[in-house]
Amino acid sequence: MARKALKLASWTSMALAASGIYLYGNKYLDPNDFGAVRVGRAVATTAVISYDYLTSLRSVPYGSEEYLQLRSKIHDLFMSFDDTPLGAASLAQVHKAVLRDGRTVAVKVQHPKVQSQSSKDILLMEVLVLAVKQLFPEFEFMWLVDEAKKNLPLELDFLNEGRNAEKVAQMLKHFDFLKVPRIYWELSTKRVLLMEFVDGGQVNDRDYMERNKIDVNEISRHLGKMYSEMIFVNGFVHCDPHPGNVLVRKHPGTGKAEIILLDHGLYQVLTEEFRLDYCHLWQSLIWTDMKRVQEYSQRLGAGDLYPLFACMLTARSWDSVNKGISQAPVTATEDTEIRNNAANYLPQISQLLNHVPRQMLLIFKTNDLLRGIEATLGIRASASSFLNMSRCCIRALAEHKKKNTCSFLRRTQISFSEAFSLWQISLHELMLRVKGLRLPSWAVALLCWLFPAPH
């Protein structure tokens, strides 16, 4: 029995280590998907729809008399309803339907008994994590349990998801490339969410983009702008950008590429202090100010592990961080080095994750998912994408300074400094494009001397 327990604990430790650290193979342990019970439930869920306002989420056997009665009730609401889900996950599944007034909608339905089962799953998770800690004290994963306890109730409240969707749509309304499906509140409850149906291909489907003449690099730039705005400017971050939740399409009216953002159950709200420190840190990383990299990494809880922290944030080696992440291109050798070193530094990574602010954990996950999309599409963050991040940081820091001064002269100075910094970035971006052209080396050198990179 002891041997079996030890084997289970060892397996759990390896599973946590292999899945919990984003540097290692682009796999990330999502606390909300943990537990064999939930996985089994997701697989076993039938195509039967159990509406909160019709059946109190009872499980109805497919083809039974009760199922047929339910179907007749559903037809009172819908002109048509697809039994086969468009997608199913651990907490819910989504079906396509047409309302009586002709609107095509997506219906997200929470699985039966998921509310009552979730507390048991978290308890199971806590027991396993404690068992791992007893056997391997250097591995600290209790933060997984804490995050699950905090986030799961929010994800199970579909009205909260609807409010998040409306908030981010308003927040990013100036991005004409972003589409957030409209919520139909009159037919939504805590366990059933009706929204506008919007079709598209998954963001990691390169073949779909090629067939529909969608520029992969343009989509990557749009994603970068969108998430930089969420993280650095607004501090309200969609934390589940896996390919099933990020679709792309050609807008039916304009023909322009468009990103469709789905599943708004999991958001991270950043405190102002965290957001500003994070802005300063990324500015320091982009412009290779290593003294400030150390300072702001330590302000964010990294301590003496700040080099590891910087590598985890950027997914680059420490050598590349020192050379400049916007200067040194990623090589296959560097990728291999990062993967190999991740296994060697698992105890330190575990320690770091246990000490950084909890807000950072979902940021790590979000960064990892976005990089996973880039890797699948065969692209990597370019210097241009780092400059877009820098623009957002400059705007966010300037806005904070203006908000905290009463002097008109001081606000004017801050606005001028902001405009000048943004102008420098635009010039630097122009220089990067010029370097891409086949100009004589003396001409490139002269332009670099006239328009140096901003600091």
Short mmCIF file of C-alpha atoms in Angstrom, two decimals:
data_model
loop_
_atom_site.label_atom_id
_atom_site.label_comp_id
_atom_site.label_asym_id
_atom_site.label_seq_id
_atom_site.Cartn_x
_atom_site.Cartn_y
_atom_site.Cartn_z
CA MET A 1 0.00 0.00 0.00
CA ALA A 2 2.84 2.36 0.93
CA ARG A 3 4.53 1.57 -2.36
CA LYS A 4 1.34 2.42 -4.26
CA ALA A 5 0.98 5.69 -2.34
CA LEU A 6 4.58 6.60 -3.09
CA LYS A 7 4.09 5.77 -6.76
CA LEU A 8 0.96 7.93 -6.88
CA ALA A 9 2.72 10.83 -5.18
CA SER A 10 5.71 10.52 -7.50
CA TRP A 11 3.46 10.47 -10.53
CA THR A 12 1.63 13.50 -9.24
CA SER A 13 4.88 15.34 -8.67
CA MET A 14 6.06 14.62 -12.21
CA ALA A 15 2.69 15.64 -13.63
CA LEU A 16 2.76 18.91 -11.74
CA ALA A 17 6.36 19.57 -12.67
CA ALA A 18 5.87 18.69 -16.33
CA SER A 19 2.60 20.59 -16.72
CA GLY A 20 2.86 23.40 -14.23
CA ILE A 21 5.87 25.20 -15.65
CA TYR A 22 5.27 27.06 -18.86
CA LEU A 23 8.91 26.94 -19.96
CA TYR A 24 8.73 23.20 -20.29
CA GLY A 25 7.16 22.12 -23.55
CA ASN A 26 4.46 24.83 -23.63
CA LYS A 27 2.27 22.86 -21.21
CA TYR A 28 0.52 24.56 -18.34
CA LEU A 29 -1.46 23.06 -15.50
CA ASP A 30 -4.81 24.79 -15.32
CA PRO A 31 -6.22 24.36 -11.79
CA ASN A 32 -9.73 24.59 -13.19
CA ASP A 33 -9.24 21.51 -15.37
CA PHE A 34 -7.73 19.33 -12.61
CA GLY A 35 -9.27 16.05 -11.47
CA ALA A 36 -10.21 12.81 -13.18
CA VAL A 37 -13.82 13.37 -12.15
CA ARG A 38 -14.11 16.56 -14.15
CA VAL A 39 -12.32 15.11 -17.15
CA GLY A 40 -14.61 12.11 -17.11
CA ARG A 41 -17.64 14.30 -16.84
CA ALA A 42 -16.55 16.41 -19.81
CA VAL A 43 -16.12 13.30 -21.95
CA ALA A 44 -19.31 11.60 -20.81
CA THR A 45 -21.60 14.62 -21.18
CA THR A 46 -24.20 13.86 -23.81
CA ALA A 47 -25.58 16.27 -26.36
CA VAL A 48 -28.61 16.79 -24.14
CA ILE A 49 -29.20 20.43 -23.15
CA SER A 50 -30.28 21.01 -19.57
CA TYR A 51 -31.32 24.62 -19.11
CA ASP A 52 -31.22 26.25 -15.71
CA TYR A 53 -34.53 27.95 -16.35
CA LEU A 54 -36.16 24.77 -17.68
CA THR A 55 -34.72 21.74 -15.90
CA SER A 56 -32.55 22.94 -12.98
CA LEU A 57 -29.59 21.34 -14.77
CA ARG A 58 -30.83 17.77 -14.43
CA SER A 59 -29.07 15.15 -16.51
CA VAL A 60 -31.50 13.71 -19.06
CA PRO A 61 -30.69 10.40 -20.84
CA TYR A 62 -30.51 10.81 -24.59
CA GLY A 63 -33.57 9.44 -26.41
CA SER A 64 -35.66 8.98 -23.25
CA GLU A 65 -39.26 10.19 -22.88
CA GLU A 66 -38.02 12.97 -20.62
CA TYR A 67 -35.52 13.95 -23.30
CA LEU A 68 -38.31 14.25 -25.89
CA GLN A 69 -40.37 16.35 -23.49
CA LEU A 70 -37.39 18.60 -22.94
CA ARG A 71 -36.89 18.93 -26.67
CA SER A 72 -40.45 20.20 -27.06
CA LYS A 73 -39.79 22.83 -24.36
CA ILE A 74 -36.58 23.89 -26.07
CA HIS A 75 -38.51 24.32 -29.32
CA ASP A 76 -40.69 26.88 -27.56
CA LEU A 77 -37.61 29.08 -27.30
CA PHE A 78 -35.70 28.13 -30.44
CA MET A 79 -36.56 27.71 -34.07
CA SER A 80 -33.69 25.23 -34.33
CA PHE A 81 -31.15 23.81 -31.92
CA ASP A 82 -28.08 21.70 -32.74
CA ASP A 83 -27.73 18.76 -30.36
CA THR A 84 -24.06 18.28 -31.28
CA PRO A 85 -21.96 20.82 -29.40
CA LEU A 86 -19.64 23.15 -31.24
CA GLY A 87 -17.17 22.61 -28.43
CA ALA A 88 -17.04 20.99 -25.00
CA ALA A 89 -14.73 21.64 -22.06
CA SER A 90 -14.54 20.65 -18.42
CA LEU A 91 -17.10 23.16 -17.19
CA ALA A 92 -19.49 23.66 -20.08
CA GLN A 93 -20.30 23.08 -23.73
CA VAL A 94 -21.55 25.37 -26.50
CA HIS A 95 -24.35 24.75 -29.00
CA LYS A 96 -25.54 26.65 -32.03
CA ALA A 97 -29.22 27.63 -32.14
CA VAL A 98 -31.65 29.98 -33.89
CA LEU A 99 -34.14 32.01 -31.83
CA ARG A 100 -37.76 32.44 -32.85
CA ASP A 101 -36.99 35.97 -34.06
CA GLY A 102 -34.36 34.60 -36.45
CA ARG A 103 -31.20 35.53 -34.52
CA THR A 104 -28.45 32.88 -34.65
CA VAL A 105 -26.99 32.40 -31.18
CA ALA A 106 -24.37 30.40 -29.32
CA VAL A 107 -25.71 28.74 -26.17
CA LYS A 108 -23.16 27.97 -23.46
CA VAL A 109 -24.50 25.45 -20.94
CA GLN A 110 -22.82 24.39 -17.72
CA HIS A 111 -22.49 20.64 -17.24
CA PRO A 112 -24.91 18.99 -14.76
CA LYS A 113 -23.67 18.85 -11.14
CA VAL A 114 -20.45 20.72 -11.95
CA GLN A 115 -21.15 23.18 -9.13
CA SER A 116 -21.38 20.51 -6.45
CA GLN A 117 -18.50 18.46 -7.87
CA SER A 118 -16.06 21.36 -8.10
CA SER A 119 -15.46 21.54 -4.33
CA LYS A 120 -14.59 17.82 -4.29
CA ASP A 121 -12.15 18.31 -7.16
CA ILE A 122 -10.38 21.12 -5.32
CA LEU A 123 -10.19 18.98 -2.17
CA LEU A 124 -8.64 16.14 -4.20
CA MET A 125 -6.18 18.59 -5.69
CA GLU A 126 -5.24 19.94 -2.24
CA VAL A 127 -4.62 16.43 -0.87
CA LEU A 128 -2.36 15.51 -3.79
CA VAL A 129 -0.40 18.76 -3.57
CA LEU A 130 0.12 18.29 0.18
CA ALA A 131 1.28 14.71 -0.46
CA VAL A 132 3.82 15.95 -3.00
CA LYS A 133 5.07 18.60 -0.57
CA GLN A 134 5.62 15.96 2.13
CA LEU A 135 7.73 13.84 -0.19
CA PHE A 136 9.45 16.67 -2.06
CA PRO A 137 9.62 19.76 0.21
CA GLU A 138 11.45 21.79 -2.43
CA PHE A 139 8.40 21.68 -4.71
CA GLU A 140 5.82 24.25 -3.57
CA PHE A 141 2.55 24.03 -5.46
CA MET A 142 -0.01 25.16 -2.87
CA TRP A 143 -0.51 28.29 -4.98
CA LEU A 144 -2.33 26.06 -7.49
CA VAL A 145 -4.96 25.23 -4.87
CA ASP A 146 -5.28 28.86 -3.80
CA GLU A 147 -5.80 29.96 -7.38
CA ALA A 148 -8.39 27.26 -8.02
CA LYS A 149 -10.35 28.25 -4.91
CA LYS A 150 -10.36 31.88 -6.02
CA ASN A 151 -11.03 31.47 -9.75
CA LEU A 152 -13.37 28.51 -10.07
CA PRO A 153 -16.44 30.18 -8.48
CA LEU A 154 -16.00 33.10 -10.88
CA GLU A 155 -15.79 30.80 -13.90
CA LEU A 156 -18.94 28.97 -12.80
CA ASP A 157 -20.95 32.21 -12.79
CA PHE A 158 -21.89 32.82 -16.41
CA LEU A 159 -23.45 36.20 -15.58
CA ASN A 160 -20.01 37.29 -14.41
CA GLU A 161 -18.62 36.05 -17.73
CA GLY A 162 -21.18 38.14 -19.59
CA ARG A 163 -20.22 41.25 -17.62
CA ASN A 164 -16.54 40.63 -18.37
CA ALA A 165 -17.33 40.33 -22.08
CA GLU A 166 -19.15 43.65 -22.13
CA LYS A 167 -16.41 45.36 -20.12
CA VAL A 168 -13.57 44.25 -22.40
CA ALA A 169 -15.61 45.10 -25.52
CA GLN A 170 -16.09 48.66 -24.23
CA MET A 171 -12.48 48.90 -23.05
CA LEU A 172 -11.04 47.92 -26.46
CA LYS A 173 -13.71 49.43 -28.70
CA HIS A 174 -11.05 51.52 -30.48
CA PHE A 175 -9.63 48.31 -31.99
CA ASP A 176 -11.64 47.79 -35.17
CA PHE A 177 -10.06 44.35 -35.60
CA LEU A 178 -11.60 42.96 -32.38
CA LYS A 179 -15.01 41.33 -32.14
CA VAL A 180 -16.55 40.34 -28.80
CA PRO A 181 -19.92 38.56 -29.28
CA ARG A 182 -22.91 40.41 -27.86
CA ILE A 183 -24.60 38.92 -24.76
CA TYR A 184 -28.37 38.28 -24.75
CA TRP A 185 -29.19 38.94 -21.10
CA GLU A 186 -32.90 38.20 -21.33
CA LEU A 187 -32.18 34.48 -21.88
CA SER A 188 -29.06 34.12 -19.72
CA THR A 189 -28.63 32.85 -16.16
CA LYS A 190 -25.71 31.93 -13.89
CA ARG A 191 -25.46 28.56 -15.66
CA VAL A 192 -26.67 29.34 -19.18
CA LEU A 193 -25.23 32.09 -21.38
CA LEU A 194 -26.71 33.13 -24.71
CA MET A 195 -24.56 35.21 -27.02
CA GLU A 196 -24.30 36.30 -30.62
CA PHE A 197 -23.03 33.50 -32.85
CA VAL A 198 -19.84 34.47 -34.69
CA ASP A 199 -18.07 31.97 -36.91
CA GLY A 200 -14.35 31.78 -37.63
CA GLY A 201 -11.26 29.60 -37.67
CA GLN A 202 -9.02 28.96 -34.69
CA VAL A 203 -6.14 31.38 -34.38
CA ASN A 204 -3.58 28.54 -34.66
CA ASP A 205 -5.10 27.21 -37.91
CA ARG A 206 -2.61 28.45 -40.47
CA ASP A 207 -4.31 26.54 -43.31
CA TYR A 208 -7.60 28.33 -42.58
CA MET A 209 -5.83 31.70 -42.72
CA GLU A 210 -4.11 30.86 -45.98
CA ARG A 211 -7.41 29.70 -47.54
CA ASN A 212 -9.11 32.92 -46.44
CA LYS A 213 -6.13 35.16 -47.32
CA ILE A 214 -5.61 36.29 -43.72
CA ASP A 215 -2.11 37.58 -42.95
CA VAL A 216 -0.65 35.51 -40.10
CA ASN A 217 1.78 38.28 -39.10
CA GLU A 218 -1.04 40.84 -39.03
CA ILE A 219 -3.02 38.60 -36.65
CA SER A 220 0.06 38.24 -34.44
CA ARG A 221 0.47 42.02 -34.32
CA HIS A 222 -3.21 42.49 -33.46
CA LEU A 223 -2.97 39.95 -30.62
CA GLY A 224 0.08 41.76 -29.26
CA LYS A 225 -1.64 45.16 -29.37
CA MET A 226 -4.77 43.78 -27.75
CA TYR A 227 -2.99 42.11 -24.85
CA SER A 228 -0.54 44.98 -24.31
CA GLU A 229 -3.53 47.29 -23.94
CA MET A 230 -5.23 44.92 -21.50
CA ILE A 231 -2.15 44.34 -19.35
CA PHE A 232 -0.26 47.63 -19.31
CA VAL A 233 -2.98 50.24 -19.83
CA ASN A 234 -6.16 48.80 -18.34
CA GLY A 235 -5.02 46.10 -15.92
CA PHE A 236 -7.96 43.88 -16.92
CA VAL A 237 -6.64 40.76 -18.63
CA HIS A 238 -8.38 37.89 -20.45
CA CYS A 239 -6.42 34.93 -19.06
CA ASP A 240 -7.53 32.03 -21.23
CA PRO A 241 -6.42 32.81 -24.80
CA HIS A 242 -6.08 29.21 -25.97
CA PRO A 243 -6.85 28.66 -29.68
CA GLY A 244 -10.46 27.57 -29.04
CA ASN A 245 -11.18 30.95 -27.44
CA VAL A 246 -9.47 33.11 -30.07
CA LEU A 247 -10.94 32.88 -33.57
CA VAL A 248 -10.08 34.76 -36.75
CA ARG A 249 -12.12 35.65 -39.82
CA LYS A 250 -12.47 38.10 -42.66
CA HIS A 251 -15.07 40.69 -41.64
CA PRO A 252 -18.12 40.06 -43.87
CA GLY A 253 -18.56 43.79 -44.51
CA THR A 254 -15.06 45.25 -44.77
CA GLY A 255 -13.06 42.16 -45.71
CA LYS A 256 -10.45 43.06 -43.07
CA ALA A 257 -8.93 40.48 -40.74
CA GLU A 258 -10.75 40.27 -37.42
CA ILE A 259 -10.08 38.56 -34.08
CA ILE A 260 -13.03 37.06 -32.20
CA LEU A 261 -12.44 36.81 -28.45
CA LEU A 262 -14.51 34.18 -26.63
CA ASP A 263 -14.86 32.69 -23.12
CA HIS A 264 -14.64 35.60 -20.70
CA GLY A 265 -14.95 33.65 -17.47
CA LEU A 266 -11.34 34.05 -16.31
CA TYR A 267 -9.94 37.58 -16.02
CA GLN A 268 -7.15 38.95 -13.87
CA VAL A 269 -7.61 42.42 -12.39
CA LEU A 270 -4.19 43.95 -11.79
CA THR A 271 -3.59 46.36 -8.93
CA GLU A 272 -2.21 49.73 -9.96
CA GLU A 273 1.06 49.11 -8.11
CA PHE A 274 1.58 45.76 -9.84
CA ARG A 275 0.63 47.12 -13.26
CA LEU A 276 3.05 50.06 -13.02
CA ASP A 277 5.91 47.90 -11.74
CA TYR A 278 5.21 45.47 -14.59
CA CYS A 279 5.29 48.38 -17.08
CA HIS A 280 8.66 49.52 -15.72
CA LEU A 281 10.01 45.97 -15.86
CA TRP A 282 9.07 45.44 -19.50
CA GLN A 283 10.44 48.85 -20.46
CA SER A 284 13.72 47.82 -18.81
CA LEU A 285 13.74 44.46 -20.60
CA ILE A 286 12.98 45.99 -23.99
CA TRP A 287 15.67 48.67 -23.71
CA THR A 288 18.19 46.42 -21.88
CA ASP A 289 18.45 48.44 -18.69
CA MET A 290 19.71 45.57 -16.52
CA LYS A 291 19.91 47.56 -13.29
CA ARG A 292 16.20 48.36 -13.51
CA VAL A 293 15.42 44.80 -14.62
CA GLN A 294 16.84 43.67 -11.28
CA GLU A 295 15.06 46.44 -9.36
CA TYR A 296 11.58 45.83 -10.76
CA SER A 297 11.91 42.04 -10.80
CA GLN A 298 12.65 42.20 -7.09
CA ARG A 299 9.75 44.58 -6.51
CA LEU A 300 7.57 41.89 -8.10
CA GLY A 301 8.79 39.25 -5.65
CA ALA A 302 11.60 37.56 -7.60
CA GLY A 303 14.30 38.26 -5.02
CA ASP A 304 17.69 36.82 -5.94
CA LEU A 305 16.01 34.73 -8.63
CA TYR A 306 15.45 37.80 -10.81
CA PRO A 307 17.51 36.37 -13.75
CA LEU A 308 15.26 33.29 -13.81
CA PHE A 309 12.20 35.55 -13.52
CA ALA A 310 13.32 37.62 -16.52
CA CYS A 311 13.91 34.44 -18.55
CA MET A 312 10.47 33.08 -17.66
CA LEU A 313 8.76 36.34 -18.63
CA THR A 314 10.52 36.67 -21.97
CA ALA A 315 11.01 32.95 -22.80
CA ARG A 316 14.59 33.90 -23.66
CA SER A 317 17.96 32.86 -22.26
CA TRP A 318 19.72 35.11 -19.76
CA ASP A 319 22.41 35.79 -22.36
CA SER A 320 19.76 37.06 -24.80
CA VAL A 321 18.12 39.17 -22.08
CA ASN A 322 21.49 40.86 -21.49
CA LYS A 323 22.04 41.42 -25.22
CA GLY A 324 18.53 42.79 -25.67
CA ILE A 325 15.41 40.75 -26.43
CA SER A 326 14.44 43.11 -29.23
CA GLN A 327 17.93 42.89 -30.74
CA ALA A 328 19.01 39.25 -30.58
CA PRO A 329 16.89 36.90 -32.74
CA VAL A 330 15.68 33.61 -31.30
CA THR A 331 17.66 30.61 -32.49
CA ALA A 332 16.93 26.88 -32.38
CA THR A 333 19.94 26.49 -30.08
CA GLU A 334 18.45 28.97 -27.63
CA ASP A 335 15.09 27.18 -27.67
CA THR A 336 16.82 23.89 -26.89
CA GLU A 337 18.85 25.52 -24.12
CA ILE A 338 15.72 26.90 -22.45
CA ARG A 339 13.93 23.55 -22.52
CA ASN A 340 16.93 21.68 -21.16
CA ASN A 341 17.57 24.19 -18.40
CA ALA A 342 13.92 24.25 -17.31
CA ALA A 343 14.20 20.70 -15.97
CA ASN A 344 17.35 21.60 -14.05
CA TYR A 345 15.74 24.62 -12.40
CA LEU A 346 12.40 23.09 -11.38
CA PRO A 347 12.93 23.64 -7.62
CA GLN A 348 13.86 27.29 -8.20
CA ILE A 349 10.93 27.78 -10.58
CA SER A 350 8.61 26.27 -7.99
CA GLN A 351 10.03 28.58 -5.31
CA LEU A 352 9.66 31.61 -7.57
CA LEU A 353 6.05 30.85 -8.47
CA ASN A 354 5.25 30.51 -4.78
CA HIS A 355 6.65 33.98 -3.97
CA VAL A 356 5.55 36.24 -6.82
CA PRO A 357 2.21 38.09 -6.48
CA ARG A 358 -0.77 35.89 -7.33
CA GLN A 359 -1.60 38.28 -10.17
CA MET A 360 1.61 37.16 -11.86
CA LEU A 361 0.52 33.53 -12.07
CA LEU A 362 -2.27 34.15 -14.57
CA ILE A 363 -0.03 36.57 -16.47
CA PHE A 364 2.50 33.74 -16.83
CA LYS A 365 -0.25 31.47 -18.09
CA THR A 366 -1.52 34.09 -20.55
CA ASN A 367 1.99 34.75 -21.89
CA ASP A 368 2.51 31.03 -22.33
CA LEU A 369 -0.73 30.51 -24.26
CA LEU A 370 0.04 33.44 -26.56
CA ARG A 371 3.54 32.09 -27.22
CA GLY A 372 2.02 28.69 -27.92
CA ILE A 373 -0.11 30.28 -30.64
CA GLU A 374 2.97 31.99 -32.10
CA ALA A 375 4.92 28.72 -32.05
CA THR A 376 2.13 26.86 -33.84
CA LEU A 377 1.96 29.55 -36.52
CA GLY A 378 5.73 29.48 -36.89
CA ILE A 379 6.30 33.10 -35.84
CA ARG A 380 8.03 34.75 -32.89
CA ALA A 381 7.68 38.14 -31.23
CA SER A 382 9.43 40.69 -33.44
CA ALA A 383 11.13 43.95 -32.55
CA SER A 384 8.01 45.72 -33.79
CA SER A 385 5.81 43.87 -31.28
CA PHE A 386 8.16 44.89 -28.45
CA LEU A 387 7.88 48.51 -29.59
CA ASN A 388 4.10 48.27 -29.42
CA MET A 389 4.43 46.99 -25.86
CA SER A 390 6.72 49.91 -25.09
CA ARG A 391 4.15 52.38 -26.44
CA CYS A 392 1.52 50.98 -24.07
CA CYS A 393 3.95 51.18 -21.14
CA ILE A 394 4.80 54.82 -21.92
CA ARG A 395 1.12 55.76 -22.16
CA ALA A 396 0.26 53.94 -18.92
CA LEU A 397 3.10 55.49 -16.92
CA ALA A 398 2.37 58.98 -18.28
CA GLU A 399 -1.32 58.66 -17.43
CA HIS A 400 -0.44 57.64 -13.87
CA LYS A 401 1.88 60.65 -13.45
CA LYS A 402 -0.74 63.07 -14.83
CA LYS A 403 -3.40 61.63 -12.53
CA ASN A 404 -1.20 62.26 -9.50
CA THR A 405 -0.32 65.90 -10.13
CA CYS A 406 -2.44 69.02 -9.74
CA SER A 407 -0.06 71.31 -11.61
CA PHE A 408 -1.10 72.24 -15.13
CA LEU A 409 2.53 72.93 -16.00
CA ARG A 410 3.62 69.53 -14.73
CA ARG A 411 0.87 67.76 -16.68
CA THR A 412 1.96 69.64 -19.79
CA GLN A 413 5.56 68.54 -19.24
CA ILE A 414 4.46 64.92 -18.80
CA SER A 415 2.36 65.07 -21.99
CA PHE A 416 5.28 66.54 -23.93
CA SER A 417 7.66 63.88 -22.61
CA GLU A 418 5.14 61.16 -23.51
CA ALA A 419 4.69 62.51 -27.04
CA PHE A 420 8.47 62.78 -27.50
CA SER A 421 9.04 59.19 -26.29
CA LEU A 422 6.34 57.88 -28.62
CA TRP A 423 7.87 59.84 -31.49
CA GLN A 424 11.27 58.29 -30.72
CA ILE A 425 9.74 54.82 -30.85
CA SER A 426 8.13 55.59 -34.22
CA LEU A 427 11.49 56.74 -35.56
CA HIS A 428 13.18 53.64 -34.19
CA GLU A 429 10.50 51.49 -35.85
CA LEU A 430 11.16 53.30 -39.11
CA MET A 431 14.86 52.56 -38.71
CA LEU A 432 14.13 48.85 -38.29
CA ARG A 433 12.24 48.92 -41.58
CA VAL A 434 15.07 50.79 -43.28
CA LYS A 435 17.53 48.17 -42.04
CA GLY A 436 15.38 45.59 -43.76
CA LEU A 437 15.98 47.35 -47.05
CA ARG A 438 19.15 46.83 -49.06
CA LEU A 439 20.76 50.20 -48.43
CA PRO A 440 24.51 50.81 -48.35
CA SER A 441 25.99 50.12 -44.93
CA TRP A 442 27.19 53.73 -44.58
CA ALA A 443 23.62 55.00 -45.10
CA VAL A 444 22.24 52.66 -42.46
CA ALA A 445 25.01 53.66 -40.02
CA LEU A 446 24.31 57.37 -40.60
CA LEU A 447 20.58 56.93 -39.97
CA CYS A 448 21.28 54.93 -36.79
CA TRP A 449 23.54 57.75 -35.56
CA LEU A 450 20.96 60.42 -36.35
CA PHE A 451 18.05 58.48 -34.81
CA PRO A 452 19.31 56.30 -31.93
CA ALA A 453 17.04 53.93 -30.01
CA PRO A 454 15.09 55.63 -27.17
CA HIS A 455 15.92 54.86 -23.54
#
